[in-house]
């Protein structure tokens, strides 16, 4: 037992001290953080500010324009020609001309500019105009906009799941989907990355013949387990550092540039102090704010609905048990062959269940309690990924128990199997290994 | 005689072929035991069984008077034939690691290793990676690791392969010193000539079976051909007339003013009588028995006869070399 600790320590330290590990551990979170922060930064940098002059010959639309984060509006009474002169002089970026005939002929609306105006600014102006057109037409038809406001109803169905114990829970599949997919993908990546590290380590010991020296002091099984556990701890270390560093970087950037992260709400909520609002506008604004709040609230409620202790415990369990199951198989492959190139024929059957799990992940997310999701989350080879996808949706404890017991049995079996192949394989050179040969090794005493 | 290690009726087969069939060996305490045989005879399989790396299908193993158990690995040091080190690991760090796996505590192993590194001129390489070392240096490190924990039983599988002659001598002296200190040594090789000077006992293995074992001197005596070689100076008459019916002249060749004469003693005579037979006729410069080499004995045991006359000259050459030392 003491010797296995010596082996684990070497496997762990020799990898953690490697330059490539340190670089990956630092670069990983920077890349992740860049992925999370990047879009906001890019959006912030690319959004140009527009000064738009409005020449409203009808005097019916101007009041509707409120400044947004990227656009400010100025009313000009001077007429279109002098407005265009001002624009050419650099006072404005664009001139929106609403001619006298605009109400009857919307096609006569014009937006003049020296350089092209971006899509969202134009879209904003169009929607303001459209709204005003509609309310003007309604008024003309004798319908009170107040009545219309009262009629307009926003519909979102709150899905409620009644659990076995009778507790009602709001169901937000979008949140569960995201969480499930991300954790399933992480497990998949972890198994692949560190499983192949185990394989490379075993192969390195075999080809350098150091294994001949070591097996006279320790049992081959101890050497194999020491490597699997040591590499697993390296993976766990890297993963934890990544999580902590990613959140630290994202958190740091957020508190340094808070304005970059007020994605959607800012544009609507932003109210210019110079702007006086009439009752109708205020109500409209309130509504949008409320709508924003409900989306954020739904996400919050969706997160709150997820049983985090179960998710975290399950993640750690499937993360480790899944790794142990596959790492043993990777170790067996590493021991059986003579070079990296020979691993291909044995890699295929090991990687297929993993690849399959990721490919069907989409279908499992669509129907997380269906028969396919159920069976794949029970079978040990696919359960680490598939069960993790299912868990945020809520999984009966019985299913979890069966899956966990089978996974434990599965990795005990693969470890036993790998141990049999390993102890013969590491001392066998220059032989073309076939499946029949492996089967013989398993049957040796 | 006291035996440190015994293997009784060991058999091991892999599907398709038999690696060992009913092999028994007894290794006397404090001696060097040669395990000889051609490549593929089953030596490495037997050694792996002794090291408990693989289990025999049949047979029993004893360390002293106890049945061989897992904890006995601490009493055994094994230098495998195919041996390597972690290429990317620093030499000192690696040596400490391997010593710890043998059960030597870290602080103690460091002290011992520094002493041995000093002795083998390896100390400047302590913090170097193994890939920067020459093969000979790596071999020395492996040898040190094998003997570091002072095991009572040492097993060397082709220990001299990869060494230059100076280092072969260095290792040979260390092995003899260990023997003198009371360590029991099993020495496995396919190069039968190379071990005659080292081994006290041998076992010959061929095609998975033990075909011969015993004390080296005794074996040589058993396989004695009773052929003697004499260097004679001035002779009174031709060699053919010197010997009576108790002796058979094989050949006489003059060279450098001397005559080399080979005579077989037939029966009812011994070497002293051969000398007294020759004395009246010639001046005796040297006199020696042509002992068969281990290689000849091996071939004799396998095929039933010594190598043909053509290789008989090689026999004499190796015998002379042997006697010259």
Tab-separated table of N, CA and C in Angstrom, chain A residues 178-276:
chain	number	residue	atom	x	y	z
A	178	UNK	N	-28.619	23.562	-20.771
A	178	UNK	CA	-27.273	24.151	-20.803
A	178	UNK	C	-26.366	23.487	-19.799
A	179	UNK	N	-26.855	23.380	-18.579
A	179	UNK	CA	-26.045	22.803	-17.508
A	179	UNK	C	-25.694	21.349	-17.816
A	180	UNK	N	-26.698	20.598	-18.267
A	180	UNK	CA	-26.490	19.176	-18.555
A	180	UNK	C	-25.482	18.985	-19.658
A	181	UNK	N	-25.646	19.766	-20.730
A	181	UNK	CA	-24.760	19.571	-21.862
A	181	UNK	C	-23.319	19.925	-21.507
A	182	UNK	N	-23.161	21.040	-20.796
A	182	UNK	CA	-21.807	21.471	-20.437
A	182	UNK	C	-21.131	20.432	-19.536
A	183	UNK	N	-21.867	19.922	-18.532
A	183	UNK	CA	-21.201	18.961	-17.642
A	183	UNK	C	-20.923	17.636	-18.352
A	184	UNK	N	-21.831	17.209	-19.241
A	184	UNK	CA	-21.586	15.993	-20.022
A	184	UNK	C	-20.341	16.139	-20.894
A	185	UNK	N	-20.228	17.297	-21.530
A	185	UNK	CA	-19.098	17.560	-22.407
A	185	UNK	C	-17.779	17.595	-21.624
A	186	UNK	N	-17.832	18.183	-20.426
A	186	UNK	CA	-16.629	18.253	-19.592
A	186	UNK	C	-16.145	16.856	-19.238
A	187	UNK	N	-17.085	15.979	-18.866
A	187	UNK	CA	-16.703	14.615	-18.508
A	187	UNK	C	-16.086	13.905	-19.705
A	188	UNK	N	-16.701	14.097	-20.849
A	188	UNK	CA	-16.186	13.494	-22.087
A	188	UNK	C	-14.747	13.944	-22.351
A	189	UNK	N	-14.521	15.250	-22.239
A	189	UNK	CA	-13.184	15.779	-22.500
A	189	UNK	C	-12.167	15.281	-21.486
A	190	UNK	N	-12.583	15.263	-20.239
A	190	UNK	CA	-11.700	14.824	-19.163
A	190	UNK	C	-11.261	13.379	-19.376
A	191	UNK	N	-12.239	12.514	-19.703
A	191	UNK	CA	-11.920	11.097	-19.897
A	191	UNK	C	-10.932	10.933	-21.046
A	192	UNK	N	-11.173	11.654	-22.140
A	192	UNK	CA	-10.308	11.529	-23.303
A	192	UNK	C	-8.902	12.048	-23.030
A	193	UNK	N	-8.835	13.262	-22.471
A	193	UNK	CA	-7.539	13.892	-22.237
A	193	UNK	C	-6.672	13.055	-21.311
A	194	UNK	N	-7.244	12.683	-20.169
A	194	UNK	CA	-6.412	12.044	-19.158
A	194	UNK	C	-6.331	10.533	-19.359
A	195	UNK	N	-7.349	9.952	-19.998
A	195	UNK	CA	-7.253	8.538	-20.358
A	195	UNK	C	-6.082	8.318	-21.296
A	196	UNK	N	-5.939	9.201	-22.284
A	196	UNK	CA	-4.835	8.992	-23.219
A	196	UNK	C	-3.496	9.324	-22.559
A	197	UNK	N	-3.509	10.173	-21.532
A	197	UNK	CA	-2.253	10.389	-20.786
A	197	UNK	C	-1.820	9.112	-20.077
A	198	UNK	N	-2.794	8.393	-19.524
A	198	UNK	CA	-2.487	7.112	-18.873
A	198	UNK	C	-1.880	6.164	-19.897
A	199	UNK	N	-2.524	6.107	-21.062
A	199	UNK	CA	-2.057	5.203	-22.097
A	199	UNK	C	-0.622	5.533	-22.513
A	200	UNK	N	-0.353	6.825	-22.700
A	200	UNK	CA	0.987	7.230	-23.117
A	200	UNK	C	2.015	6.887	-22.028
A	201	UNK	N	1.618	7.097	-20.772
A	201	UNK	CA	2.529	6.801	-19.663
A	201	UNK	C	2.888	5.325	-19.606
A	202	UNK	N	1.874	4.472	-19.779
A	202	UNK	CA	2.116	3.025	-19.743
A	202	UNK	C	3.035	2.627	-20.893
A	203	UNK	N	2.741	3.165	-22.059
A	203	UNK	CA	3.528	2.833	-23.241
A	203	UNK	C	4.973	3.301	-23.079
A	204	UNK	N	5.144	4.476	-22.466
A	204	UNK	CA	6.485	5.006	-22.254
A	204	UNK	C	7.280	4.071	-21.332
A	205	UNK	N	6.627	3.599	-20.269
A	205	UNK	CA	7.313	2.684	-19.346
A	205	UNK	C	7.670	1.378	-20.035
A	206	UNK	N	6.777	0.943	-20.924
A	206	UNK	CA	7.039	-0.322	-21.590
A	206	UNK	C	8.179	-0.181	-22.591
A	207	UNK	N	8.123	0.836	-23.436
A	207	UNK	CA	9.136	0.950	-24.474
A	207	UNK	C	10.503	1.303	-23.893
A	208	UNK	N	10.544	2.033	-22.777
A	208	UNK	CA	11.846	2.354	-22.184
A	208	UNK	C	12.358	1.202	-21.319
A	209	UNK	N	11.532	0.190	-21.112
A	209	UNK	CA	11.912	-1.008	-20.334
A	209	UNK	C	12.118	-0.727	-18.837
A	210	UNK	N	11.739	0.457	-18.383
A	210	UNK	CA	11.846	0.731	-16.951
A	210	UNK	C	10.920	-0.216	-16.188
A	211	UNK	N	9.866	-0.632	-16.864
A	211	UNK	CA	8.877	-1.484	-16.220
A	211	UNK	C	9.500	-2.796	-15.748
A	212	UNK	N	10.509	-3.282	-16.482
A	212	UNK	CA	11.175	-4.529	-16.096
A	212	UNK	C	11.810	-4.392	-14.710
A	213	UNK	N	12.356	-3.194	-14.468
A	213	UNK	CA	12.996	-2.955	-13.176
A	213	UNK	C	11.938	-2.794	-12.082
A	214	UNK	N	10.868	-2.071	-12.406
A	214	UNK	CA	9.868	-1.755	-11.381
A	214	UNK	C	9.076	-2.990	-10.942
A	215	UNK	N	8.722	-3.862	-11.895
A	215	UNK	CA	7.859	-4.979	-11.509
A	215	UNK	C	8.540	-5.995	-10.602
A	216	UNK	N	9.857	-5.878	-10.432
A	216	UNK	CA	10.480	-6.775	-9.454
A	216	UNK	C	10.267	-6.250	-8.030
A	217	UNK	N	9.868	-4.972	-7.902
A	217	UNK	CA	9.610	-4.430	-6.559
A	217	UNK	C	8.124	-4.302	-6.257
A	218	UNK	N	7.320	-4.030	-7.264
A	218	UNK	CA	5.880	-3.889	-7.020
A	218	UNK	C	5.105	-4.756	-7.993
A	219	UNK	N	3.887	-5.078	-7.601
A	219	UNK	CA	3.037	-5.870	-8.487
A	219	UNK	C	2.627	-5.010	-9.678
A	220	UNK	N	2.556	-5.615	-10.871
A	220	UNK	CA	2.122	-4.842	-12.033
A	220	UNK	C	0.810	-4.098	-11.761
A	221	UNK	N	-0.087	-4.747	-11.037
A	221	UNK	CA	-1.377	-4.119	-10.754
A	221	UNK	C	-1.207	-2.827	-9.953
A	222	UNK	N	-0.259	-2.861	-8.990
A	222	UNK	CA	-0.004	-1.654	-8.191
A	222	UNK	C	0.519	-0.531	-9.067
A	223	UNK	N	1.405	-0.899	-9.987
A	223	UNK	CA	1.986	0.105	-10.879
A	223	UNK	C	0.893	0.729	-11.742
A	224	UNK	N	0.004	-0.115	-12.251
A	224	UNK	CA	-1.076	0.370	-13.107
A	224	UNK	C	-2.017	1.280	-12.319
A	225	UNK	N	-2.426	0.827	-11.135
A	225	UNK	CA	-3.369	1.618	-10.342
A	225	UNK	C	-2.725	2.934	-9.905
A	226	UNK	N	-1.436	2.864	-9.547
A	226	UNK	CA	-0.729	4.076	-9.135
A	226	UNK	C	-0.760	5.114	-10.242
A	227	UNK	N	-0.558	4.643	-11.463
A	227	UNK	CA	-0.564	5.574	-12.589
A	227	UNK	C	-1.962	6.133	-12.816
A	228	UNK	N	-2.968	5.259	-12.797
A	228	UNK	CA	-4.337	5.719	-13.056
A	228	UNK	C	-4.759	6.747	-12.011
A	229	UNK	N	-4.501	6.452	-10.753
A	229	UNK	CA	-4.908	7.375	-9.690
A	229	UNK	C	-4.106	8.677	-9.772
A	230	UNK	N	-2.785	8.544	-9.993
A	230	UNK	CA	-1.934	9.733	-10.079
A	230	UNK	C	-2.382	10.676	-11.181
A	231	UNK	N	-2.632	10.119	-12.368
A	231	UNK	CA	-3.061	10.951	-13.499
A	231	UNK	C	-4.453	11.532	-13.217
A	232	UNK	N	-5.310	10.722	-12.582
A	232	UNK	CA	-6.642	11.221	-12.231
A	232	UNK	C	-6.567	12.435	-11.321
A	233	UNK	N	-5.650	12.381	-10.357
A	233	UNK	CA	-5.481	13.517	-9.446
A	233	UNK	C	-4.955	14.738	-10.200
A	234	UNK	N	-4.079	14.490	-11.186
A	234	UNK	CA	-3.600	15.605	-12.005
A	234	UNK	C	-4.790	16.271	-12.704
A	235	UNK	N	-5.665	15.430	-13.266
A	235	UNK	CA	-6.847	15.951	-13.953
A	235	UNK	C	-7.732	16.753	-13.020
A	236	UNK	N	-7.947	16.204	-11.839
A	236	UNK	CA	-8.797	16.878	-10.865
A	236	UNK	C	-8.194	18.224	-10.467
A	237	UNK	N	-6.873	18.201	-10.263
A	237	UNK	CA	-6.179	19.443	-9.905
A	237	UNK	C	-6.352	20.493	-10.993
A	238	UNK	N	-6.086	20.058	-12.236
A	238	UNK	CA	-6.190	21.005	-13.340
A	238	UNK	C	-7.609	21.546	-13.452
A	239	UNK	N	-8.577	20.657	-13.312
A	239	UNK	CA	-9.969	21.068	-13.433
A	239	UNK	C	-10.342	22.099	-12.366
A	240	UNK	N	-9.952	21.814	-11.120
A	240	UNK	CA	-10.296	22.736	-10.031
A	240	UNK	C	-9.614	24.088	-10.220
A	241	UNK	N	-8.344	24.048	-10.637
A	241	UNK	CA	-7.644	25.321	-10.877
A	241	UNK	C	-8.345	26.096	-11.987
A	242	UNK	N	-8.751	25.381	-13.021
A	242	UNK	CA	-9.455	26.038	-14.131
A	242	UNK	C	-10.719	26.725	-13.651
A	243	UNK	N	-11.506	25.987	-12.867
A	243	UNK	CA	-12.778	26.552	-12.406
A	243	UNK	C	-12.518	27.812	-11.584
A	244	UNK	N	-11.592	27.694	-10.628
A	244	UNK	CA	-11.320	28.827	-9.738
A	244	UNK	C	-10.773	30.013	-10.530
A	245	UNK	N	-9.773	29.741	-11.376
A	245	UNK	CA	-9.155	30.834	-12.141
A	245	UNK	C	-10.134	31.480	-13.119
A	246	UNK	N	-10.946	30.628	-13.780
A	246	UNK	CA	-11.900	31.191	-14.743
A	246	UNK	C	-12.841	32.164	-14.043
A	247	UNK	N	-13.379	31.741	-12.904
A	247	UNK	CA	-14.311	32.623	-12.193
A	247	UNK	C	-13.595	33.858	-11.666
A	248	UNK	N	-12.337	33.671	-11.247
A	248	UNK	CA	-11.583	34.825	-10.742
A	248	UNK	C	-11.365	35.833	-11.857
A	249	UNK	N	-10.985	35.345	-13.041
A	249	UNK	CA	-10.719	36.265	-14.149
A	249	UNK	C	-12.005	36.953	-14.595
A	250	UNK	N	-13.050	36.144	-14.798
A	250	UNK	CA	-14.325	36.721	-15.249
A	250	UNK	C	-14.828	37.724	-14.217
A	251	UNK	N	-14.756	37.340	-12.955
A	251	UNK	CA	-15.215	38.232	-11.883
A	251	UNK	C	-14.397	39.515	-11.855
A	252	UNK	N	-13.088	39.358	-12.023
A	252	UNK	CA	-12.194	40.509	-11.989
A	252	UNK	C	-12.513	41.482	-13.119
A	253	UNK	N	-12.654	40.920	-14.319
A	253	UNK	CA	-12.942	41.773	-15.480
A	253	UNK	C	-14.296	42.454	-15.308
A	254	UNK	N	-15.255	41.723	-14.785
A	254	UNK	CA	-16.598	42.276	-14.592
A	254	UNK	C	-16.587	43.472	-13.664
A	255	UNK	N	-15.857	43.310	-12.552
A	255	UNK	CA	-15.884	44.417	-11.599
A	255	UNK	C	-15.050	45.588	-12.118
A	256	UNK	N	-14.084	45.286	-13.021
A	256	UNK	CA	-13.283	46.364	-13.588
A	256	UNK	C	-14.057	47.126	-14.661
A	257	UNK	N	-14.820	46.404	-15.474
A	257	UNK	CA	-15.601	47.069	-16.536
A	257	UNK	C	-17.062	46.664	-16.438
A	258	UNK	N	-17.768	47.159	-15.428
A	258	UNK	CA	-19.143	46.694	-15.237
A	258	UNK	C	-20.037	47.037	-16.418
A	259	UNK	N	-19.762	48.149	-17.105
A	259	UNK	CA	-20.685	48.590	-18.163
A	259	UNK	C	-20.712	47.616	-19.339
A	260	UNK	N	-19.618	46.858	-19.484
A	260	UNK	CA	-19.542	45.951	-20.617
A	260	UNK	C	-20.493	44.776	-20.470
A	261	UNK	N	-21.004	44.585	-19.276
A	261	UNK	CA	-21.787	43.365	-19.049
A	261	UNK	C	-23.279	43.601	-18.889
A	262	UNK	N	-23.706	44.883	-19.120
A	262	UNK	CA	-25.142	45.147	-19.017
A	262	UNK	C	-25.757	44.932	-20.382
A	263	UNK	N	-25.685	43.703	-20.830
A	263	UNK	CA	-25.995	43.379	-22.215
A	263	UNK	C	-27.299	43.975	-22.720
A	264	UNK	N	-28.377	43.350	-22.409
A	264	UNK	CA	-29.642	43.666	-23.060
A	264	UNK	C	-30.397	44.778	-22.362
A	265	UNK	N	-30.363	44.738	-21.065
A	265	UNK	CA	-31.224	45.643	-20.324
A	265	UNK	C	-30.837	47.104	-20.559
A	266	UNK	N	-29.571	47.379	-20.660
A	266	UNK	CA	-29.108	48.773	-20.711
A	266	UNK	C	-29.800	49.578	-21.793
A	267	UNK	N	-29.863	49.004	-22.950
A	267	UNK	CA	-30.388	49.752	-24.085
A	267	UNK	C	-31.818	50.257	-23.829
A	268	UNK	N	-32.587	49.393	-23.187
A	268	UNK	CA	-33.994	49.768	-22.980
A	268	UNK	C	-34.215	50.618	-21.740
A	269	UNK	N	-33.485	50.246	-20.684
A	269	UNK	CA	-33.766	50.921	-19.426
A	269	UNK	C	-33.202	52.340	-19.414
A	270	UNK	N	-32.133	52.485	-20.175
A	270	UNK	CA	-31.458	53.781	-20.192
A	270	UNK	C	-32.448	54.915	-20.455
A	271	UNK	N	-32.523	55.786	-19.513
A	271	UNK	CA	-33.445	56.919	-19.682
A	271	UNK	C	-32.654	58.208	-19.551
A	272	UNK	N	-32.718	58.960	-20.588
A	272	UNK	CA	-32.002	60.234	-20.546
A	272	UNK	C	-32.660	61.179	-19.552
A	273	UNK	N	-31.847	61.806	-18.746
A	273	UNK	CA	-32.389	62.694	-17.717
A	273	UNK	C	-33.066	63.907	-18.361
A	274	UNK	N	-32.521	64.312	-19.503
A	274	UNK	CA	-33.089	65.487	-20.167
A	274	UNK	C	-34.448	65.173	-20.780
A	275	UNK	N	-34.714	63.883	-20.909
A	275	UNK	CA	-35.934	63.445	-21.586
A	275	UNK	C	-37.113	63.389	-20.610
A	276	UNK	N	-38.150	64.060	-20.966
A	276	UNK	CA	-39.357	63.918	-20.141
A	276	UNK	C	-40.265	62.895	-20.797
